[in-house]
Amino acid sequence: MMTELEPSTKGGRTRTQLLNAAVERFGRNGFQATSVADISRDVSIARSAPYVYFESKDDLFYQALDHDAAGAIAGCLSVVFDERQAGDWTAELFETFVRTINDHPLARRVLGGLEPAVTARALQSPAIEDLRAAVTERLHNDQIAGLIRCDIAVDEVGGALVTIILALLMAIIQLGPESVDAIRPDHLSALVHAALHPPASS
């Protein structure tokens, strides 16, 4: 999960501890089987203390999900902005997701379809919006540099690319590790190359 800067106040540290504990508990046991009291015990605080920081169990769950999603996406953003990844940065982005998603149990649980009531909410998390913006910016910069076609709408293509990557990631989580061989990053790279680059002159 994401490692944040150490909060400067005791309250900030307690809130971060609660989020980290909630990610682990909800990710392992799910929303229904987890109580706020469970999470309080994990942090060794009073049963009522979480309600100082979160309005309800639902609020704690959603904020924990956003916290974990931000951690999952943090490493992916570095791939998007790595100018050394010139040709296959989309494949590297996908591979980074696949490599690191198991380190983010709540995000993985939700993307795996085990909390169906919140899947749509998860796909609109601030972290994913940040990823869409980053991919769009990278495409825009590549367009300016003449690396990709100038006639595409990078905001629409960037959003579509993130959607495809998340769909592939969800498929791998739900189908199991053996599906990785069938859902290959080089196929994604070939698709993106065909869509973004002009055909080679004959």
PDB file of C-alpha atoms in Angstrom:
ATOM      1  CA  MET A   1       0.000   0.000   0.000  1.00  0.00           C
ATOM      2  CA  MET A   2       1.048   3.617  -0.425  1.00  0.00           C
ATOM      3  CA  THR A   3       3.587   5.010   2.012  1.00  0.00           C
ATOM      4  CA  GLU A   4       2.574   8.567   2.812  1.00  0.00           C
ATOM      5  CA  LEU A   5       4.657  11.283   4.401  1.00  0.00           C
ATOM      6  CA  GLU A   6       4.479  10.882   8.157  1.00  0.00           C
ATOM      7  CA  PRO A   7       1.620  13.088   9.422  1.00  0.00           C
ATOM      8  CA  SER A   8       2.790  15.877  11.680  1.00  0.00           C
ATOM      9  CA  THR A   9       0.107  15.476  14.351  1.00  0.00           C
ATOM     10  CA  LYS A  10      -0.983  12.613  16.561  1.00  0.00           C
ATOM     11  CA  GLY A  11      -4.454  12.801  15.035  1.00  0.00           C
ATOM     12  CA  GLY A  12      -3.010  12.620  11.535  1.00  0.00           C
ATOM     13  CA  ARG A  13      -0.918   9.600  12.452  1.00  0.00           C
ATOM     14  CA  THR A  14      -3.921   7.863  14.004  1.00  0.00           C
ATOM     15  CA  ARG A  15      -6.019   8.523  10.919  1.00  0.00           C
ATOM     16  CA  THR A  16      -3.317   7.052   8.658  1.00  0.00           C
ATOM     17  CA  GLN A  17      -3.023   4.006  10.940  1.00  0.00           C
ATOM     18  CA  LEU A  18      -6.775   3.517  10.722  1.00  0.00           C
ATOM     19  CA  LEU A  19      -6.698   3.746   6.936  1.00  0.00           C
ATOM     20  CA  ASN A  20      -3.857   1.223   6.698  1.00  0.00           C
ATOM     21  CA  ALA A  21      -5.625  -1.165   9.088  1.00  0.00           C
ATOM     22  CA  ALA A  22      -8.892  -0.738   7.189  1.00  0.00           C
ATOM     23  CA  VAL A  23      -7.172  -1.547   3.888  1.00  0.00           C
ATOM     24  CA  GLU A  24      -5.845  -4.794   5.356  1.00  0.00           C
ATOM     25  CA  ARG A  25      -9.078  -5.812   7.134  1.00  0.00           C
ATOM     26  CA  PHE A  26     -11.507  -4.899   4.369  1.00  0.00           C
ATOM     27  CA  GLY A  27      -9.146  -6.322   1.772  1.00  0.00           C
ATOM     28  CA  ARG A  28      -8.873  -9.645   3.587  1.00  0.00           C
ATOM     29  CA  ASN A  29     -12.376 -10.115   4.981  1.00  0.00           C
ATOM     30  CA  GLY A  30     -14.603  -7.808   2.963  1.00  0.00           C
ATOM     31  CA  PHE A  31     -16.978  -5.056   3.993  1.00  0.00           C
ATOM     32  CA  GLN A  32     -19.722  -7.188   5.517  1.00  0.00           C
ATOM     33  CA  ALA A  33     -17.407  -9.365   7.628  1.00  0.00           C
ATOM     34  CA  THR A  34     -15.386  -6.449   8.991  1.00  0.00           C
ATOM     35  CA  SER A  35     -16.477  -4.206  11.850  1.00  0.00           C
ATOM     36  CA  VAL A  36     -15.109  -0.852  12.862  1.00  0.00           C
ATOM     37  CA  ALA A  37     -14.341  -2.472  16.229  1.00  0.00           C
ATOM     38  CA  ASP A  38     -12.054  -4.963  14.418  1.00  0.00           C
ATOM     39  CA  ILE A  39     -10.122  -2.099  12.891  1.00  0.00           C
ATOM     40  CA  SER A  40      -9.970  -0.266  16.226  1.00  0.00           C
ATOM     41  CA  ARG A  41      -8.419  -3.330  17.838  1.00  0.00           C
ATOM     42  CA  ASP A  42      -5.846  -3.582  15.074  1.00  0.00           C
ATOM     43  CA  VAL A  43      -4.739  -0.034  15.871  1.00  0.00           C
ATOM     44  CA  SER A  44      -5.102  -0.492  19.642  1.00  0.00           C
ATOM     45  CA  ILE A  45      -7.500   2.404  20.133  1.00  0.00           C
ATOM     46  CA  ALA A  46     -10.956   2.735  21.663  1.00  0.00           C
ATOM     47  CA  ARG A  47     -13.891   1.289  19.710  1.00  0.00           C
ATOM     48  CA  SER A  48     -15.439   4.713  19.222  1.00  0.00           C
ATOM     49  CA  ALA A  49     -12.210   6.498  18.209  1.00  0.00           C
ATOM     50  CA  PRO A  50     -12.545   5.922  14.423  1.00  0.00           C
ATOM     51  CA  TYR A  51     -15.698   8.030  14.397  1.00  0.00           C
ATOM     52  CA  VAL A  52     -13.582  11.050  15.275  1.00  0.00           C
ATOM     53  CA  TYR A  53     -12.001  10.712  11.815  1.00  0.00           C
ATOM     54  CA  PHE A  54     -14.701   9.014   9.729  1.00  0.00           C
ATOM     55  CA  GLU A  55     -18.452   9.563   9.650  1.00  0.00           C
ATOM     56  CA  SER A  56     -19.387   5.909   9.387  1.00  0.00           C
ATOM     57  CA  LYS A  57     -18.163   2.452   8.445  1.00  0.00           C
ATOM     58  CA  ASP A  58     -19.080   3.242   4.833  1.00  0.00           C
ATOM     59  CA  ASP A  59     -17.011   6.425   4.944  1.00  0.00           C
ATOM     60  CA  LEU A  60     -14.029   4.537   6.384  1.00  0.00           C
ATOM     61  CA  PHE A  61     -14.349   1.885   3.669  1.00  0.00           C
ATOM     62  CA  TYR A  62     -14.488   4.392   0.812  1.00  0.00           C
ATOM     63  CA  GLN A  63     -11.607   6.441   2.144  1.00  0.00           C
ATOM     64  CA  ALA A  64      -9.553   3.287   2.701  1.00  0.00           C
ATOM     65  CA  LEU A  65     -10.311   2.245  -0.881  1.00  0.00           C
ATOM     66  CA  ASP A  66      -9.196   5.619  -2.225  1.00  0.00           C
ATOM     67  CA  HIS A  67      -6.072   5.407  -0.038  1.00  0.00           C
ATOM     68  CA  ASP A  68      -5.176   1.963  -1.372  1.00  0.00           C
ATOM     69  CA  ALA A  69      -5.990   2.885  -4.972  1.00  0.00           C
ATOM     70  CA  ALA A  70      -3.701   5.904  -4.692  1.00  0.00           C
ATOM     71  CA  GLY A  71      -0.906   3.630  -3.500  1.00  0.00           C
ATOM     72  CA  ALA A  72      -1.492   1.210  -6.367  1.00  0.00           C
ATOM     73  CA  ILE A  73      -1.387   3.993  -8.921  1.00  0.00           C
ATOM     74  CA  ALA A  74       1.570   5.933  -7.478  1.00  0.00           C
ATOM     75  CA  GLY A  75       4.124   3.626  -9.093  1.00  0.00           C
ATOM     76  CA  CYS A  76       2.196   3.637 -12.346  1.00  0.00           C
ATOM     77  CA  LEU A  77       2.381   7.419 -12.582  1.00  0.00           C
ATOM     78  CA  SER A  78       6.169   7.246 -12.540  1.00  0.00           C
ATOM     79  CA  VAL A  79       6.019   4.943 -15.564  1.00  0.00           C
ATOM     80  CA  VAL A  80       3.787   7.358 -17.458  1.00  0.00           C
ATOM     81  CA  PHE A  81       6.154  10.266 -16.880  1.00  0.00           C
ATOM     82  CA  ASP A  82       9.360   8.311 -17.522  1.00  0.00           C
ATOM     83  CA  GLU A  83      10.572   9.776 -20.796  1.00  0.00           C
ATOM     84  CA  ARG A  84      12.966   6.838 -21.176  1.00  0.00           C
ATOM     85  CA  GLN A  85       9.891   4.684 -21.810  1.00  0.00           C
ATOM     86  CA  ALA A  86       9.491   5.906 -25.340  1.00  0.00           C
ATOM     87  CA  GLY A  87       7.950   3.090 -27.326  1.00  0.00           C
ATOM     88  CA  ASP A  88       6.333   0.641 -24.931  1.00  0.00           C
ATOM     89  CA  TRP A  89       5.387   2.757 -21.920  1.00  0.00           C
ATOM     90  CA  THR A  90       1.785   1.553 -22.170  1.00  0.00           C
ATOM     91  CA  ALA A  91       2.901  -2.065 -21.859  1.00  0.00           C
ATOM     92  CA  GLU A  92       5.149  -1.148 -18.930  1.00  0.00           C
ATOM     93  CA  LEU A  93       2.227   0.651 -17.305  1.00  0.00           C
ATOM     94  CA  PHE A  94       0.098  -2.475 -17.593  1.00  0.00           C
ATOM     95  CA  GLU A  95       2.901  -4.720 -16.331  1.00  0.00           C
ATOM     96  CA  THR A  96       3.460  -2.422 -13.343  1.00  0.00           C
ATOM     97  CA  PHE A  97      -0.200  -2.768 -12.390  1.00  0.00           C
ATOM     98  CA  VAL A  98      -0.016  -6.550 -12.670  1.00  0.00           C
ATOM     99  CA  ARG A  99       3.205  -6.735 -10.616  1.00  0.00           C
ATOM    100  CA  THR A 100       2.037  -4.507  -7.795  1.00  0.00           C
ATOM    101  CA  ILE A 101      -1.719  -5.050  -7.399  1.00  0.00           C
ATOM    102  CA  ASN A 102      -1.245  -7.876  -4.884  1.00  0.00           C
ATOM    103  CA  ASP A 103       0.400  -5.341  -2.567  1.00  0.00           C
ATOM    104  CA  HIS A 104      -2.913  -3.449  -2.423  1.00  0.00           C
ATOM    105  CA  PRO A 105      -5.460  -5.862  -0.954  1.00  0.00           C
ATOM    106  CA  LEU A 106      -8.518  -3.639  -0.931  1.00  0.00           C
ATOM    107  CA  ALA A 107      -8.037  -2.324  -4.455  1.00  0.00           C
ATOM    108  CA  ARG A 108      -7.435  -5.892  -5.592  1.00  0.00           C
ATOM    109  CA  ARG A 109     -10.557  -7.155  -3.839  1.00  0.00           C
ATOM    110  CA  VAL A 110     -12.743  -4.521  -5.435  1.00  0.00           C
ATOM    111  CA  LEU A 111     -11.253  -4.947  -8.923  1.00  0.00           C
ATOM    112  CA  GLY A 112     -11.659  -8.680  -8.459  1.00  0.00           C
ATOM    113  CA  GLY A 113     -15.427  -8.226  -8.222  1.00  0.00           C
ATOM    114  CA  LEU A 114     -15.695  -9.239  -4.559  1.00  0.00           C
ATOM    115  CA  GLU A 115     -17.384  -5.977  -3.574  1.00  0.00           C
ATOM    116  CA  PRO A 116     -19.744  -5.518  -6.560  1.00  0.00           C
ATOM    117  CA  ALA A 117     -21.708  -2.705  -4.951  1.00  0.00           C
ATOM    118  CA  VAL A 118     -18.668  -0.398  -5.053  1.00  0.00           C
ATOM    119  CA  THR A 119     -16.841  -1.422  -8.247  1.00  0.00           C
ATOM    120  CA  ALA A 120     -18.227   1.503 -10.230  1.00  0.00           C
ATOM    121  CA  ARG A 121     -17.343   3.864  -7.384  1.00  0.00           C
ATOM    122  CA  ALA A 122     -13.787   2.516  -7.341  1.00  0.00           C
ATOM    123  CA  LEU A 123     -13.335   3.172 -11.048  1.00  0.00           C
ATOM    124  CA  GLN A 124     -14.082   6.833 -10.415  1.00  0.00           C
ATOM    125  CA  SER A 125     -11.637   7.242  -7.529  1.00  0.00           C
ATOM    126  CA  PRO A 126      -9.477  10.389  -7.465  1.00  0.00           C
ATOM    127  CA  ALA A 127      -6.372   8.278  -8.064  1.00  0.00           C
ATOM    128  CA  ILE A 128      -7.771   6.845 -11.287  1.00  0.00           C
ATOM    129  CA  GLU A 129      -8.774  10.322 -12.401  1.00  0.00           C
ATOM    130  CA  ASP A 130      -5.148  11.336 -11.729  1.00  0.00           C
ATOM    131  CA  LEU A 131      -3.983   8.418 -13.873  1.00  0.00           C
ATOM    132  CA  ARG A 132      -6.281   9.413 -16.721  1.00  0.00           C
ATOM    133  CA  ALA A 133      -4.945  12.957 -16.539  1.00  0.00           C
ATOM    134  CA  ALA A 134      -1.340  11.719 -16.508  1.00  0.00           C
ATOM    135  CA  VAL A 135      -1.849   9.415 -19.496  1.00  0.00           C
ATOM    136  CA  THR A 136      -3.559  12.216 -21.390  1.00  0.00           C
ATOM    137  CA  GLU A 137      -0.661  14.565 -20.598  1.00  0.00           C
ATOM    138  CA  ARG A 138       1.871  11.977 -21.775  1.00  0.00           C
ATOM    139  CA  LEU A 139      -0.025  11.494 -25.027  1.00  0.00           C
ATOM    140  CA  HIS A 140      -0.192  15.256 -25.484  1.00  0.00           C
ATOM    141  CA  ASN A 141       3.569  15.574 -24.965  1.00  0.00           C
ATOM    142  CA  ASP A 142       4.236  12.687 -27.358  1.00  0.00           C
ATOM    143  CA  GLN A 143       1.993  14.396 -29.891  1.00  0.00           C
ATOM    144  CA  ILE A 144       3.940  17.660 -29.600  1.00  0.00           C
ATOM    145  CA  ALA A 145       7.184  15.718 -30.005  1.00  0.00           C
ATOM    146  CA  GLY A 146       5.857  14.127 -33.195  1.00  0.00           C
ATOM    147  CA  LEU A 147       5.938  10.616 -31.727  1.00  0.00           C
ATOM    148  CA  ILE A 148       2.260   9.870 -32.325  1.00  0.00           C
ATOM    149  CA  ARG A 149      -0.413  10.981 -34.757  1.00  0.00           C
ATOM    150  CA  CYS A 150      -1.473  14.621 -34.547  1.00  0.00           C
ATOM    151  CA  ASP A 151      -5.082  13.951 -35.560  1.00  0.00           C
ATOM    152  CA  ILE A 152      -6.224  12.099 -32.438  1.00  0.00           C
ATOM    153  CA  ALA A 153      -8.067  13.586 -29.453  1.00  0.00           C
ATOM    154  CA  VAL A 154      -5.625  12.747 -26.675  1.00  0.00           C
ATOM    155  CA  ASP A 155      -8.119  13.293 -23.855  1.00  0.00           C
ATOM    156  CA  GLU A 156     -10.523  10.724 -25.287  1.00  0.00           C
ATOM    157  CA  VAL A 157      -7.756   8.293 -26.226  1.00  0.00           C
ATOM    158  CA  GLY A 158      -6.120   8.671 -22.811  1.00  0.00           C
ATOM    159  CA  GLY A 159      -9.368   7.867 -21.045  1.00  0.00           C
ATOM    160  CA  ALA A 160      -9.963   4.884 -23.304  1.00  0.00           C
ATOM    161  CA  LEU A 161      -6.442   3.575 -22.730  1.00  0.00           C
ATOM    162  CA  VAL A 162      -6.854   3.660 -18.933  1.00  0.00           C
ATOM    163  CA  THR A 163     -10.216   1.915 -19.264  1.00  0.00           C
ATOM    164  CA  ILE A 164      -8.659  -0.868 -21.362  1.00  0.00           C
ATOM    165  CA  ILE A 165      -5.788  -1.343 -18.906  1.00  0.00           C
ATOM    166  CA  LEU A 166      -8.152  -1.525 -15.926  1.00  0.00           C
ATOM    167  CA  ALA A 167     -10.397  -3.988 -17.764  1.00  0.00           C
ATOM    168  CA  LEU A 168      -7.409  -6.230 -18.526  1.00  0.00           C
ATOM    169  CA  LEU A 169      -6.244  -5.988 -14.919  1.00  0.00           C
ATOM    170  CA  MET A 170      -9.713  -6.930 -13.653  1.00  0.00           C
ATOM    171  CA  ALA A 171      -9.735  -9.900 -16.022  1.00  0.00           C
ATOM    172  CA  ILE A 172      -6.381 -11.139 -14.707  1.00  0.00           C
ATOM    173  CA  ILE A 173      -7.485 -10.777 -11.076  1.00  0.00           C
ATOM    174  CA  GLN A 174     -10.777 -12.552 -11.671  1.00  0.00           C
ATOM    175  CA  LEU A 175      -9.446 -15.307 -13.952  1.00  0.00           C
ATOM    176  CA  GLY A 176      -6.329 -16.048 -11.907  1.00  0.00           C
ATOM    177  CA  PRO A 177      -2.564 -15.990 -12.493  1.00  0.00           C
ATOM    178  CA  GLU A 178      -2.743 -18.460 -15.357  1.00  0.00           C
ATOM    179  CA  SER A 179      -4.533 -15.814 -17.435  1.00  0.00           C
ATOM    180  CA  VAL A 180      -1.395 -13.640 -17.540  1.00  0.00           C
ATOM    181  CA  ASP A 181      -0.015 -15.693 -20.420  1.00  0.00           C
ATOM    182  CA  ALA A 182      -3.179 -15.089 -22.439  1.00  0.00           C
ATOM    183  CA  ILE A 183      -3.547 -11.396 -21.576  1.00  0.00           C
ATOM    184  CA  ARG A 184      -0.157 -10.219 -22.764  1.00  0.00           C
ATOM    185  CA  PRO A 185       1.265  -6.687 -22.520  1.00  0.00           C
ATOM    186  CA  ASP A 186       2.821  -6.961 -25.960  1.00  0.00           C
ATOM    187  CA  HIS A 187      -0.684  -7.372 -27.413  1.00  0.00           C
ATOM    188  CA  LEU A 188      -1.677  -4.123 -25.702  1.00  0.00           C
ATOM    189  CA  SER A 189       1.454  -2.455 -27.024  1.00  0.00           C
ATOM    190  CA  ALA A 190       0.680  -3.602 -30.572  1.00  0.00           C
ATOM    191  CA  LEU A 191      -2.883  -2.285 -30.310  1.00  0.00           C
ATOM    192  CA  VAL A 192      -1.741   1.082 -28.983  1.00  0.00           C
ATOM    193  CA  HIS A 193       0.951   1.362 -31.648  1.00  0.00           C
ATOM    194  CA  ALA A 194      -1.566   0.654 -34.394  1.00  0.00           C
ATOM    195  CA  ALA A 195      -3.956   3.241 -33.010  1.00  0.00           C
ATOM    196  CA  LEU A 196      -1.487   6.043 -32.304  1.00  0.00           C
ATOM    197  CA  HIS A 197       1.127   5.795 -35.018  1.00  0.00           C
ATOM    198  CA  PRO A 198       0.680   6.480 -38.710  1.00  0.00           C
ATOM    199  CA  PRO A 199       1.118   3.509 -41.039  1.00  0.00           C
ATOM    200  CA  ALA A 200       4.643   2.945 -42.277  1.00  0.00           C
ATOM    201  CA  SER A 201       5.230   4.351 -45.723  1.00  0.00           C
ATOM    202  CA  SER A 202       5.629   1.699 -48.362  1.00  0.00           C
TER     203      SER A 202
END
